[in-house]
CSV table of C-alpha atoms in Angstrom, one decimal:
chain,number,residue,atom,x,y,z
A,1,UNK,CA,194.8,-135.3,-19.5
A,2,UNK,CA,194.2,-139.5,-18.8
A,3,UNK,CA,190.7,-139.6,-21.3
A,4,UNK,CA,190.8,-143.1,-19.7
A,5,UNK,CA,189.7,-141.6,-16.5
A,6,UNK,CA,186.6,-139.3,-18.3
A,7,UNK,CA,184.9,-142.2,-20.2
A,8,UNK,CA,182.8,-142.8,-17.3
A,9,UNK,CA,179.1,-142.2,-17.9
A,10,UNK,CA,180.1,-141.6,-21.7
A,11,UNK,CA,178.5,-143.3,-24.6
A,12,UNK,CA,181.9,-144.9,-27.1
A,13,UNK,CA,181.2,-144.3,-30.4
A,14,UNK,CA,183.7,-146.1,-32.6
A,15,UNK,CA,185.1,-145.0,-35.9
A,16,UNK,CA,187.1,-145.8,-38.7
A,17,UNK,CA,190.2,-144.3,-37.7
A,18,UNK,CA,191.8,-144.6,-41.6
A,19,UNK,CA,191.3,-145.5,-45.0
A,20,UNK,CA,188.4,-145.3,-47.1
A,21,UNK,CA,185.8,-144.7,-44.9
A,22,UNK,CA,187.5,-142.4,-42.2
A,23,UNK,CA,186.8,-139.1,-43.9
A,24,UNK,CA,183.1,-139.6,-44.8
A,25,UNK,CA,182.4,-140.4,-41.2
A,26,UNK,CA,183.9,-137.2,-40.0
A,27,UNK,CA,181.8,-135.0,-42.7
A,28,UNK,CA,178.8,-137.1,-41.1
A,29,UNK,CA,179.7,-136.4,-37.4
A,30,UNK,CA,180.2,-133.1,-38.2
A,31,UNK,CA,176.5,-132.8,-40.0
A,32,UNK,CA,175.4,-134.0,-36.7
A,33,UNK,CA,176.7,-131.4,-34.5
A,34,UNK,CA,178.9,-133.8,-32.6
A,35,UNK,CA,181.6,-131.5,-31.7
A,36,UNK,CA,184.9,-132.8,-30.8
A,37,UNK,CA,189.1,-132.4,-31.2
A,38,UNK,CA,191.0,-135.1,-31.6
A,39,UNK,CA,194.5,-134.6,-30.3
A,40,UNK,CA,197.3,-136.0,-32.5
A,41,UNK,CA,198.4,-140.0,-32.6
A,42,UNK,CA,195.6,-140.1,-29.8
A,43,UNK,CA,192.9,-142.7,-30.8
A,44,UNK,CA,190.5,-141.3,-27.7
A,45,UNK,CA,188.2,-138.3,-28.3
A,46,UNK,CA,185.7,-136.4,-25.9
A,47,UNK,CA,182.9,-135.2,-27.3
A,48,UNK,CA,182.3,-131.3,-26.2
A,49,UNK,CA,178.5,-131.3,-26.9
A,50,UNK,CA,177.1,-134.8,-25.8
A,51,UNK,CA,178.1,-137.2,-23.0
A,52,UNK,CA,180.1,-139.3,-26.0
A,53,UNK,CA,183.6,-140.3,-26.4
A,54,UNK,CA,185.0,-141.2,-29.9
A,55,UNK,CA,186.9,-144.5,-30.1
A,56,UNK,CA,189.0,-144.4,-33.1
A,57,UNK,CA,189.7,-147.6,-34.4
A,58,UNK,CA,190.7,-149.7,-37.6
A,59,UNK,CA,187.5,-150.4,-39.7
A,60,UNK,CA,187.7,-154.5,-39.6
A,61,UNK,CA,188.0,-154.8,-35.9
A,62,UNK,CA,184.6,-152.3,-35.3
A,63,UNK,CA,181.9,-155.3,-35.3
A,64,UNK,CA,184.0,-157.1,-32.9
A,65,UNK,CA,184.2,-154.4,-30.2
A,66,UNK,CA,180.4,-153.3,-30.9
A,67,UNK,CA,179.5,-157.4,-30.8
A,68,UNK,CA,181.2,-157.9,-27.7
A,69,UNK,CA,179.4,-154.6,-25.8
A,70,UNK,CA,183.2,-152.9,-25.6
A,71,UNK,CA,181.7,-150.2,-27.4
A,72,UNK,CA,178.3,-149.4,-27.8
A,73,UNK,CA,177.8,-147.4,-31.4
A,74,UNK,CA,180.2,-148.2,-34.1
A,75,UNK,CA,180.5,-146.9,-37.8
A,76,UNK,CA,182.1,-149.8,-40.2
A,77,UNK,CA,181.3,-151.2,-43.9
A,78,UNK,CA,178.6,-153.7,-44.1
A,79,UNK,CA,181.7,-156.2,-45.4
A,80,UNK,CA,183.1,-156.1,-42.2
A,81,UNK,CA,180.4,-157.0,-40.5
A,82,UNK,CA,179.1,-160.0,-42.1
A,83,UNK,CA,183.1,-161.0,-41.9
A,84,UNK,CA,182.4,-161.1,-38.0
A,85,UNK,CA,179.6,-162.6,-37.7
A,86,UNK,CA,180.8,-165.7,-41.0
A,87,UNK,CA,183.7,-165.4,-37.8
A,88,UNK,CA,181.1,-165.8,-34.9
A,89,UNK,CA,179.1,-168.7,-37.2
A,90,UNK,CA,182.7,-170.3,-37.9
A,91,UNK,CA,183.7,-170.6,-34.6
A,92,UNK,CA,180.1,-172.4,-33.5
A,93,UNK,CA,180.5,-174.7,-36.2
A,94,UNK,CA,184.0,-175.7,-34.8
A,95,UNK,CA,183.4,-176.1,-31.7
A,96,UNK,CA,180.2,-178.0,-32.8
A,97,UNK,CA,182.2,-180.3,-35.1
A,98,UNK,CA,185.0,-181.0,-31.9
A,99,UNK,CA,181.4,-182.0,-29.6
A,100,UNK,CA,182.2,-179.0,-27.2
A,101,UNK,CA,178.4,-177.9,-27.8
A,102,UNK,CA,175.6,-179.7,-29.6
A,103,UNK,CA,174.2,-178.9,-33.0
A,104,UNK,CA,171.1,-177.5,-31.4
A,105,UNK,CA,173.4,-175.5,-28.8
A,106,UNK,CA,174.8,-174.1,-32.2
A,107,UNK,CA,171.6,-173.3,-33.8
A,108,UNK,CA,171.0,-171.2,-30.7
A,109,UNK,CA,173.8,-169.4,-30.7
A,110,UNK,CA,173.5,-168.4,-34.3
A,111,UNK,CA,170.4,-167.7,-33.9
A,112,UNK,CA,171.4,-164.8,-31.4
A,113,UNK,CA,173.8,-163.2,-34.0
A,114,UNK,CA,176.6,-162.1,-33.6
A,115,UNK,CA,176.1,-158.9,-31.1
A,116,UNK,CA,175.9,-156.5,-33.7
A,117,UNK,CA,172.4,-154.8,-35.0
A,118,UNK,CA,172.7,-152.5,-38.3
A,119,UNK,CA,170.8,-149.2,-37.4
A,120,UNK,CA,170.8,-147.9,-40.9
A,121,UNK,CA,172.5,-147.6,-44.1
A,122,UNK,CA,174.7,-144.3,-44.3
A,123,UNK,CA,174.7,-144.4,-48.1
A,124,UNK,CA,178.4,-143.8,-48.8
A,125,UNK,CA,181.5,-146.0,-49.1
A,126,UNK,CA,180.2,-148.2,-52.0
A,127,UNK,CA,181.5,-150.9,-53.1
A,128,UNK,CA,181.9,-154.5,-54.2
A,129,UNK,CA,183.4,-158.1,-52.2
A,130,UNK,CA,184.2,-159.9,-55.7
A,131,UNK,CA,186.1,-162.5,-56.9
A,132,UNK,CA,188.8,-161.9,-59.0
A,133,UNK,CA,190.7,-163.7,-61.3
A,134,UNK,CA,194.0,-163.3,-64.1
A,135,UNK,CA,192.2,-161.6,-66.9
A,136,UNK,CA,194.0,-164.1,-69.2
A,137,UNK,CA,193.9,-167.3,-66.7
A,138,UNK,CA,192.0,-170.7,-67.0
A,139,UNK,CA,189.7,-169.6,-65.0
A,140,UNK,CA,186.0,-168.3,-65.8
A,141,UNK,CA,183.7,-169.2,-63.2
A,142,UNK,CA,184.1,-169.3,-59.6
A,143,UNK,CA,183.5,-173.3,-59.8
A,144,UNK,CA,187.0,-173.4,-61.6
A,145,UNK,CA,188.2,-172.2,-58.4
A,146,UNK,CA,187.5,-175.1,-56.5
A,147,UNK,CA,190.2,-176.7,-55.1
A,148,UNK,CA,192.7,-173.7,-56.0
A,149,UNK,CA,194.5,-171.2,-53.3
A,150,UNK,CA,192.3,-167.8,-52.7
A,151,UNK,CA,194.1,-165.1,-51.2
A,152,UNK,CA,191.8,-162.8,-49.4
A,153,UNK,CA,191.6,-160.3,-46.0
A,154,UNK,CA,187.8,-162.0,-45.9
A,155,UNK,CA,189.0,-165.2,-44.6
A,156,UNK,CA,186.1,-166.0,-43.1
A,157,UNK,CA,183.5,-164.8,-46.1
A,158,UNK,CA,185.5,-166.7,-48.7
A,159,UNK,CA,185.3,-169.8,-46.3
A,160,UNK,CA,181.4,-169.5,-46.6
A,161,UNK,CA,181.3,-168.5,-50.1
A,162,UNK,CA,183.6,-171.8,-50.9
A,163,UNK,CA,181.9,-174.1,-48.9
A,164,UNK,CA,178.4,-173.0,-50.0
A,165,UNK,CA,180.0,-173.5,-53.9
A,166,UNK,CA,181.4,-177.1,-53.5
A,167,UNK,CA,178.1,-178.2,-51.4
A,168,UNK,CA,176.4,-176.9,-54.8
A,169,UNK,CA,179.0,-178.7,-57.1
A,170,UNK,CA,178.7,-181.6,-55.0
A,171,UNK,CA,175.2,-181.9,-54.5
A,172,UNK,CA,174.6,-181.9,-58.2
A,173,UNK,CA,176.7,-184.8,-58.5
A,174,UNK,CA,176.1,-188.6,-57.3
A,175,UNK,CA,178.8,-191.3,-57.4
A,176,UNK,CA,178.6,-194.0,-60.1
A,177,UNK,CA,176.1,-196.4,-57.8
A,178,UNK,CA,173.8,-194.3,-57.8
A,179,UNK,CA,174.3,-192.6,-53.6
A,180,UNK,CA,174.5,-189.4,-53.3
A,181,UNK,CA,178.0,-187.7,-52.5
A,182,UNK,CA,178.8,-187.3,-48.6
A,183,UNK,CA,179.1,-183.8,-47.6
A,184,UNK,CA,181.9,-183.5,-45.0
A,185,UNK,CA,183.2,-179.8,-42.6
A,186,UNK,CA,187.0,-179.9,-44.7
A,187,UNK,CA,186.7,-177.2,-47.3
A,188,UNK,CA,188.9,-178.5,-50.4
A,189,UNK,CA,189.9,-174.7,-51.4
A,190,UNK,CA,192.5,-173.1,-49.9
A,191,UNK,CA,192.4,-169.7,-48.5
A,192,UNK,CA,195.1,-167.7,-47.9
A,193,UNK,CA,194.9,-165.0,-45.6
A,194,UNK,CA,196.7,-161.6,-46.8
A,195,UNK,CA,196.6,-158.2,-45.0
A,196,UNK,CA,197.2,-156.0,-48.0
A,197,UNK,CA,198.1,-156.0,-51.8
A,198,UNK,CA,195.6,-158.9,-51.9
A,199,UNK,CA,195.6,-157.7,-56.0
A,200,UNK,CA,199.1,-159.0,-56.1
A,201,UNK,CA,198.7,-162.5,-54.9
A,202,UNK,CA,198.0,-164.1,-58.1
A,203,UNK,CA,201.1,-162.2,-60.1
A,204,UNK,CA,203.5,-163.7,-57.1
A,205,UNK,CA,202.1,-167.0,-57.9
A,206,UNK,CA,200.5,-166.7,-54.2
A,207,UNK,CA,197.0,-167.9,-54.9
A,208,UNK,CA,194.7,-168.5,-58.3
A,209,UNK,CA,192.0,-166.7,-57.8
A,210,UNK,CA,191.2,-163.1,-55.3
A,211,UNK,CA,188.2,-162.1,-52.9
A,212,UNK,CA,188.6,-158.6,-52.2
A,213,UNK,CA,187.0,-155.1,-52.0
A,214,UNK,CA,186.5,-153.5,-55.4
A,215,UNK,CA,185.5,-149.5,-55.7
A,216,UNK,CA,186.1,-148.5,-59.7
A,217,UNK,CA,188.0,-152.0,-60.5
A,218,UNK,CA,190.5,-149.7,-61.7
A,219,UNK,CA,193.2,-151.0,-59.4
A,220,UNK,CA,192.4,-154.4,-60.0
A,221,UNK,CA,192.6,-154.1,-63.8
A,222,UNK,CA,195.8,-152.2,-63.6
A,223,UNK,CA,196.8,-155.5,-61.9
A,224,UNK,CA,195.7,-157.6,-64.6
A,225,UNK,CA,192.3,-159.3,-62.9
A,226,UNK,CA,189.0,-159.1,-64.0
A,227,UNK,CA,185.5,-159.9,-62.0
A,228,UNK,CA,183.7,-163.7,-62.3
A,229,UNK,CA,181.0,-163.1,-59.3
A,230,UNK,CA,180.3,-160.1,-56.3
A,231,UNK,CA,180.3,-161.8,-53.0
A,232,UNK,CA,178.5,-158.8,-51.0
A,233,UNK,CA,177.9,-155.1,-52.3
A,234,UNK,CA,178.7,-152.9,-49.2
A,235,UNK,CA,178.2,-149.6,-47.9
A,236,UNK,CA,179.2,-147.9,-44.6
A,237,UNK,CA,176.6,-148.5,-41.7
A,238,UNK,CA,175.5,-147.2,-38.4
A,239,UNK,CA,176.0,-150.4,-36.0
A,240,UNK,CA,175.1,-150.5,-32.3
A,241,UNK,CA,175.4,-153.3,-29.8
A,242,UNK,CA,172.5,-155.1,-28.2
A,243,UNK,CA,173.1,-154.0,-25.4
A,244,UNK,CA,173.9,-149.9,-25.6
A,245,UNK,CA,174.9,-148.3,-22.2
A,246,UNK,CA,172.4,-145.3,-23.3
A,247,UNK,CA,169.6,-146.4,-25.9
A,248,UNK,CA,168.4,-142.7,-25.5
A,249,UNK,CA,171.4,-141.2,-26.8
A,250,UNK,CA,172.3,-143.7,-29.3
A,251,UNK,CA,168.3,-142.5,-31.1
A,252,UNK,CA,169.6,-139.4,-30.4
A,253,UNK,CA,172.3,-140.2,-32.8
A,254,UNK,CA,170.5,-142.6,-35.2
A,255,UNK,CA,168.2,-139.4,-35.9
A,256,UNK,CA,170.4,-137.1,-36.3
A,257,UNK,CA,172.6,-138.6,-38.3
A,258,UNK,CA,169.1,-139.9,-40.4
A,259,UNK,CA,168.6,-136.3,-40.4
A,260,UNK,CA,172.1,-135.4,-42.3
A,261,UNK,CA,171.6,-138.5,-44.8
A,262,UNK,CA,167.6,-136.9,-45.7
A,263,UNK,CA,169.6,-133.4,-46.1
A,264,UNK,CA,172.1,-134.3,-48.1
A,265,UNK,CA,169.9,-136.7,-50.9
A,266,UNK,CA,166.9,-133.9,-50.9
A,267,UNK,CA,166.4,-130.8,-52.3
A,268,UNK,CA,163.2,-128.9,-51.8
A,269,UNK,CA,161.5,-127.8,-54.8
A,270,UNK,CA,159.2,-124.9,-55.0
A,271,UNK,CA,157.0,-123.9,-57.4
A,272,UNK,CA,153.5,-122.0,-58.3
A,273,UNK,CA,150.7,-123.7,-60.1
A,274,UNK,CA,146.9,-123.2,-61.1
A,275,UNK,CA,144.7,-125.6,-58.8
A,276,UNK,CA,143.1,-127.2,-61.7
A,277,UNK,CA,146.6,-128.6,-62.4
A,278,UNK,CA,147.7,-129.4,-59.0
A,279,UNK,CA,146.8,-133.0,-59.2
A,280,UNK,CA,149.0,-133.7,-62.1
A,281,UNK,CA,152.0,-132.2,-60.4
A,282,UNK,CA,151.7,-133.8,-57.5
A,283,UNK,CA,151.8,-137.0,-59.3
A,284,UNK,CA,155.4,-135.9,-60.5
A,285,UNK,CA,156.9,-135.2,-57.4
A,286,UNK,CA,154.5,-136.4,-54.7
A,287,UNK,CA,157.3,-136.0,-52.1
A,288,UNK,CA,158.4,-137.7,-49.3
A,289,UNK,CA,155.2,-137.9,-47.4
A,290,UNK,CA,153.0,-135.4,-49.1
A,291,UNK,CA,153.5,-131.2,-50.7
A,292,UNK,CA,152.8,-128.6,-49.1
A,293,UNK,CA,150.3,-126.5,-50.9
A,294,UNK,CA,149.7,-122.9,-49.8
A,295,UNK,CA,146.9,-120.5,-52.0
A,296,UNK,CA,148.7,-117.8,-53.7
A,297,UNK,CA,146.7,-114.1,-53.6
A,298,UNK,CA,145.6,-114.7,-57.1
A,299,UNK,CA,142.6,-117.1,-57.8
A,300,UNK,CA,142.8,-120.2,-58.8
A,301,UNK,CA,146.5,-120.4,-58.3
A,302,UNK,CA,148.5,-122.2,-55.4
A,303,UNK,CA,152.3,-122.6,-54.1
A,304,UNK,CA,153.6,-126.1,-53.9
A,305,UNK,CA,156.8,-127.1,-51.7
A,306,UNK,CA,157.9,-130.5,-52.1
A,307,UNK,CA,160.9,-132.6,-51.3
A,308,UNK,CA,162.7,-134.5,-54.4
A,309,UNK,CA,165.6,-136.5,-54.3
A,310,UNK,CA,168.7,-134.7,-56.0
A,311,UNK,CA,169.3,-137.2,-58.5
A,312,UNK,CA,166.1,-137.1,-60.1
A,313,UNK,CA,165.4,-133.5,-60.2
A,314,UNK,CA,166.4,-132.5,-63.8
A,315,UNK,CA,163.6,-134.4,-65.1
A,316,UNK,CA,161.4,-133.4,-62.5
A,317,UNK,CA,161.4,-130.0,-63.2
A,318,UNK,CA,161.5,-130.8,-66.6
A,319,UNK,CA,158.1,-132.7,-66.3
A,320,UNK,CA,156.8,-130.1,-63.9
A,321,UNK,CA,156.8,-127.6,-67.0
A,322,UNK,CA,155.5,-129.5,-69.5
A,323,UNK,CA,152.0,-129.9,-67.1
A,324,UNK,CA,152.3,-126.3,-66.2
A,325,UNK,CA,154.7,-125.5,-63.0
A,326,UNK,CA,155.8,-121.7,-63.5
A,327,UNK,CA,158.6,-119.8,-61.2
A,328,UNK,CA,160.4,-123.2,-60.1
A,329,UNK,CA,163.1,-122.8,-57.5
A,330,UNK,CA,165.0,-125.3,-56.2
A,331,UNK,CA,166.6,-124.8,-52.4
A,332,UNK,CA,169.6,-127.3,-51.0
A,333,UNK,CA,168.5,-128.7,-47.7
A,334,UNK,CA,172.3,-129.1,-46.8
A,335,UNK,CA,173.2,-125.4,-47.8
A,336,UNK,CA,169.5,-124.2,-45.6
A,337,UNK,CA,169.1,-125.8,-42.9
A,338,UNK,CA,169.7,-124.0,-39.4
């Protein structure tokens, strides 16, 4: 079958097709009831259930086909999208500094962004942009790094993150008459643009110092590096373009998939209590928006049914006790729900 030819009238939903974010996507699409089969080494995938077709693609080139209205819902790391739109700013500012367009055109245009809008935060893919240096280097602040070679995938993040540091270093410094220092678009560090293995560039004597994605800093202790600053902290987001084909289906989506992230951080926790007492319990657990409270046969005593995020529920129901909650049952909204 040419899936080329049945993409018409479809919504494209692109996804990581690899690495670390590929398999928490698919758990989310599949909380979502969007039902599809993806056929092998085919990057093209009709949904069965919804007028959608899955575009699987490599996580760093998502914002750019969401920000240029190729696709219209995209899921990525919040890295990757600032790394487009430092890209989009970059490019401005060039073609600023070469007099193509006018500092105000430029202020315009980066005023517009960069064609992608972050719908929400999916909560899972954590992790940290830092900069990383030899454990037992010269090095101990990221102004050391000034001037040095910075191997990175981020090229365009650690051109902003550089250029924002020496405008620091040298706005704090004047020349010997007294003027302040001029400011100029030539960035004195070096960056290096690497693909992969980005924690063996200073070992090879490719670059001083490292910007690169760090989960448990395992890997990059194994490799003898160790963190002086966190660029960005990331997770994985829900990104659409500004201009969706369908801005019905894509809230469609957004709540669903709102929907699977509320399941899967909540529990709902049940519980009797005497009326008299109900006040101080609801101060516990207040929920997300408010109990619900249902009189029990026996005076004086109610049931309470309140949602409580999973990782503070020990001491919840631990406080729930102590101010007199009896017959406490806790249900998993994931495990429930129709």
């Amino acid at each position: 079958m040419d899936l080329v030819n049945h993409l018409e009238g479809r919504l494209l939903f692109a996804v990581p097709k690899k690495g670390r974010l590929n398999q928490a996507t698919l758990n989310l699409l599949e909380g979502a009831d969007i039902q599809f089969k993806r056929e092998n080494r085919l990057d093209i995938a009709l949904v069965k259930n919804l007028p959608i077709a899955l575009v699987f693609l490599p996580a760093a080139d998502i914002p750019t086909f969401v920000g240029e209205g190729r696709v219209d819902l995209g899921i990525t790391g919040w890295d990757q999208v600032l790394e487009h739109d430092a890209g989009v700013r970059a490019l401005h500012r060039a073609r600023r500094f070469s007099g193509e367009i006018t500092p105000e055109e430029e202020s315009e245009r980066n005023s517009q962004g960069s064609g992608c809008e972050s719908v929400m935060d999916l909560e899972f893919g954590s992790c940290r942009l830092q900069v990383q240096v030899p454990e037992k280097g010269a090095f101990d602040s990221p102004k050391d790094l000034i001037g040095k070679n910075i191997g990175t995938s981020f090229v365009h993040l650690a051109e902003k993150y550089f250029a924002d540091l020496e405008l620091e270093v040298d706005a704090a410094s004047e020349k010997p008459n007294g003027s302040p220092a001029k400011f100029t678009s030539k960035l004195r560090t070096k960056i290096i643009e690497l693909s992969g293995s980005v924690e063996a560039a200073c070992a090879l004597g490719v670059a001083d110092g490292i910007i690169d994605l760090v989960e448990s800093g395992e890997t990059m202790k194994a490799a003898g590096l160790k963190p002086i600053d966190t660029v960005v902290d990331t997770t994985a987001r829900l990104i659409k373009s500004r201009r969706p084909s369908n801005p019905g289906l894509v809230d469609l989506i957004a709540a669903r998939i709102r929907g699977v992230i509320t399941a899967q951080r909540y529990v709902i926790c049940q519980y009797n209590v005497e009326r008299a007492k109900l006040a101080a319990t609801t101060k516990i657990a207040p929920g997300r928006r408010a109990p619900s409270v249902t009189s029990l046969e026996e005076d004086g005593w109610v049931a309470v049914s309140v949602m409580v995020e999973k990782k503070k529920l020990a001491p919840i129901m631990d406080e729930l006790s102590l101010v007199g909650a009896t017959d406490i049952l806790v249900l998993d909204i994931v495990n429930t729900r129709c």
